[in-house]
mmCIF file of C-alpha atoms in Angstrom:
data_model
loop_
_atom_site.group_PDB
_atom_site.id
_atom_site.type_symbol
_atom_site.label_atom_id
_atom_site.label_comp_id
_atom_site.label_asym_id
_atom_site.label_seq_id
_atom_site.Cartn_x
_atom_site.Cartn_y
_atom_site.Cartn_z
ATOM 1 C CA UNK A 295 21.887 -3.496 3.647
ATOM 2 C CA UNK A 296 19.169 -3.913 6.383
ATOM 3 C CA UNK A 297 15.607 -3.354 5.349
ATOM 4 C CA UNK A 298 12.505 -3.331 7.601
ATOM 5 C CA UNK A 299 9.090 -5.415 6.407
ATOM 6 C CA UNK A 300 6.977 -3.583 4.695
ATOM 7 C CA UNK A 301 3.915 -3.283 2.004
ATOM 8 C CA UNK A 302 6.126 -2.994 -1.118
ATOM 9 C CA UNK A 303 6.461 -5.613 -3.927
ATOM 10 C CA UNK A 304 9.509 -6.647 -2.408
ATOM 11 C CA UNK A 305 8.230 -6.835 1.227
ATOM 12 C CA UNK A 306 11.080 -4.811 2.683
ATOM 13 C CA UNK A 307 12.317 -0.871 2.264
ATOM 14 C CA UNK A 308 15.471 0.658 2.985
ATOM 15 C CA UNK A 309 13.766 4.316 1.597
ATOM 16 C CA UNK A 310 12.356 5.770 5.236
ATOM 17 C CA UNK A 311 10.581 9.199 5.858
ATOM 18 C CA UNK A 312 9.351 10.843 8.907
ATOM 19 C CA UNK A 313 6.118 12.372 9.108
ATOM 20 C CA UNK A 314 3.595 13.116 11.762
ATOM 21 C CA UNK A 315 0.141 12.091 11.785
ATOM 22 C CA UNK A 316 -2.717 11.374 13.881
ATOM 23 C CA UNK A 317 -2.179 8.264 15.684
ATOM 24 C CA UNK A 318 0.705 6.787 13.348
ATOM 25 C CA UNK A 319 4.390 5.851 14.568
ATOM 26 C CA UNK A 320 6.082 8.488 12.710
ATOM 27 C CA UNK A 321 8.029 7.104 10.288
ATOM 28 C CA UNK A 322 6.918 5.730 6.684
ATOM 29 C CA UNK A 323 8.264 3.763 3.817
ATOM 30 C CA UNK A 324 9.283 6.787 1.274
ATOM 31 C CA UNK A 325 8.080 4.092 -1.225
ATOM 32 C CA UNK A 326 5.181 2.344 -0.927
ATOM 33 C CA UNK A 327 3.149 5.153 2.195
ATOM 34 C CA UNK A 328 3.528 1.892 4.582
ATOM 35 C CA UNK A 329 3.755 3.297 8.139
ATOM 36 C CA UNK A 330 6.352 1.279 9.917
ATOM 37 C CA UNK A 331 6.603 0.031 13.855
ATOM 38 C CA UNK A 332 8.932 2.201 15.208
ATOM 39 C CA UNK A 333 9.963 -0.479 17.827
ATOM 40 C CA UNK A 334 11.267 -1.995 14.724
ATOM 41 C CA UNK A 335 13.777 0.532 13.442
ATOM 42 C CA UNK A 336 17.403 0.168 14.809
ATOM 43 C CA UNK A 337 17.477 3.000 16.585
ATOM 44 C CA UNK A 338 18.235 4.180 20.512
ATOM 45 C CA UNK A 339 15.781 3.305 22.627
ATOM 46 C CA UNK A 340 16.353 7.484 23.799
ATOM 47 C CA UNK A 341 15.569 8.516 19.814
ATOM 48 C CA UNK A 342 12.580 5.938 19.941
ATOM 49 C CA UNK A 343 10.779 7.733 22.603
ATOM 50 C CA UNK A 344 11.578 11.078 21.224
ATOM 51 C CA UNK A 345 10.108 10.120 18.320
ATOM 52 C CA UNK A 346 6.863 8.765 20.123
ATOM 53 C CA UNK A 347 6.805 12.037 22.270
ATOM 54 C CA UNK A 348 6.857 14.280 18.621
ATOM 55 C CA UNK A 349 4.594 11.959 17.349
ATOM 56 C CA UNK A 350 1.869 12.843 19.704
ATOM 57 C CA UNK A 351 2.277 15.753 19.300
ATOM 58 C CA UNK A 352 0.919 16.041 15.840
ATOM 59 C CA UNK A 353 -2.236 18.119 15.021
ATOM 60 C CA UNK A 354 -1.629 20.235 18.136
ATOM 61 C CA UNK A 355 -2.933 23.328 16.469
ATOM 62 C CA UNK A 356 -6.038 22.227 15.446
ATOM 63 C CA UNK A 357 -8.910 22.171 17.889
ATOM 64 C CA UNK A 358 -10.447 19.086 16.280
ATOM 65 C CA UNK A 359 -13.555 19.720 18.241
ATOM 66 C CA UNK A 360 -14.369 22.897 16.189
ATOM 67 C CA UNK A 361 -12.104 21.787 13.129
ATOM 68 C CA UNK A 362 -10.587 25.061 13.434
ATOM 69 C CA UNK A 363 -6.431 26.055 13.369
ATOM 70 C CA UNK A 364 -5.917 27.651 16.455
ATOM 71 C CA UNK A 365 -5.089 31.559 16.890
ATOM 72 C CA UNK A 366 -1.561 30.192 17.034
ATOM 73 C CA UNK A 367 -1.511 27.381 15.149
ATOM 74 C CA UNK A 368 0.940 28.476 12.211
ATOM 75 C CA UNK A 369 3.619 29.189 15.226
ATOM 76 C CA UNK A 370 3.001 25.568 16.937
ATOM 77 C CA UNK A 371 3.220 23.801 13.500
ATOM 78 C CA UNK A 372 6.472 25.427 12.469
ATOM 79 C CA UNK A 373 7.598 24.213 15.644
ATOM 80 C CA UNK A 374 6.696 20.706 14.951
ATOM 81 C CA UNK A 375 8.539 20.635 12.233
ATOM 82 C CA UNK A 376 11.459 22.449 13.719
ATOM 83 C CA UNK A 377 11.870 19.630 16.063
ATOM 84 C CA UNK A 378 11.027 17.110 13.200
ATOM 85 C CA UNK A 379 13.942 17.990 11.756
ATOM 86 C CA UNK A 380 16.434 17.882 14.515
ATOM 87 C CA UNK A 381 15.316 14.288 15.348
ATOM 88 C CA UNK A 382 15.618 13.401 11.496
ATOM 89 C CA UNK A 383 19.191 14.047 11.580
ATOM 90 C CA UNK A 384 19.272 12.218 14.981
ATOM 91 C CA UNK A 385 17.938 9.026 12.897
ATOM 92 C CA UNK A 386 20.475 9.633 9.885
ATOM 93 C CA UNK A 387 23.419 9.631 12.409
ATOM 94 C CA UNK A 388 22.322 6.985 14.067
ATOM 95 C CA UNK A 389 21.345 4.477 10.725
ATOM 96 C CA UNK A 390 21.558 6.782 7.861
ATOM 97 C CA UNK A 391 24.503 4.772 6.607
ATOM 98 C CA UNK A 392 21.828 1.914 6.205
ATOM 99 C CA UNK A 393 18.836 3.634 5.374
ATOM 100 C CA UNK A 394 17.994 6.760 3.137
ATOM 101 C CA UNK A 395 16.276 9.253 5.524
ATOM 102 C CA UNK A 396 14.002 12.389 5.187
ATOM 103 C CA UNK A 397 11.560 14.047 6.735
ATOM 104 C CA UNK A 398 8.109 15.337 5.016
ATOM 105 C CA UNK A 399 6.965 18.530 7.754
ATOM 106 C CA UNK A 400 3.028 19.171 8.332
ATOM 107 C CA UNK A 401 1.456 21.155 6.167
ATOM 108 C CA UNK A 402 -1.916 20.631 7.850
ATOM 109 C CA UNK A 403 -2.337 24.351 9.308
ATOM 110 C CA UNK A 404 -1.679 26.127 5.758
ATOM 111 C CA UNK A 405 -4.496 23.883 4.619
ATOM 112 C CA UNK A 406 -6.739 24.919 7.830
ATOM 113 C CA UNK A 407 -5.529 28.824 6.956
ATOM 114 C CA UNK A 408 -6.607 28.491 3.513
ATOM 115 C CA UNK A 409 -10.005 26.780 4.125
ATOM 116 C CA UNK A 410 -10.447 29.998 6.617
ATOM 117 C CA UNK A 411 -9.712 32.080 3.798
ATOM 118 C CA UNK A 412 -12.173 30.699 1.543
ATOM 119 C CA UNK A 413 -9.993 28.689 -0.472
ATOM 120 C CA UNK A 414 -10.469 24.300 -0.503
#
């Protein structure tokens, strides 16, 4: 089985997640947190940049000026994931043969609607 390099014991992983965050290529080692270069991943050059597009995409509902969630912010983080999904199955057709494959969504506005709420 193909592995890609990364900061486990064993220098490699063949456990992947995808997960947005702020200025990361979105997908992870599910094993060790070790955010992998998505250039790296044997994947269609048309998935990679999807991927990249979503990626940027992250933390669109917070206005990280104020460190507020935005009036809509529940609605643009649901779709986040929504599309987060769809291009996680893309990945597990294209490799998932080779490489176990899920996706972890944002949870980032609940946490932003709860600190509004009073709770931390």
């Amino acid at each position: 089985m193909n592995c890609l390099n990364c900061c486990c014991d064993s220098g490699e992983t063949n456990e992947l997640k995808i997960e947005g965050d702020v200025g990361a290529d979105p997908i992870w080692c599910s094993r060790c947190g070790c955010n992998l270069d998505l250039e790296e991943v044997p994947i269609s050059e048309r998935l990679t940049e999807e991927l990249l597009s979503w990626a940027t995409k992250y933390g669109e509902w917070i206005d990280w000026n104020k460190d507020i969630l935005l009036p809509n912010g529940m609605e643009l983080e649901d779709e986040f994931n929504q599309i987060g999904v769809s291009l996680t199955k893309g990945v597990k057709q294209e490799i998932g043969g080779r490489y176990h494959i899920k996706f972890i969504p944002s949870t980032s506005a609940k946490s932003y609607a709860n600190r509004k709420s009073g709770f931390r």
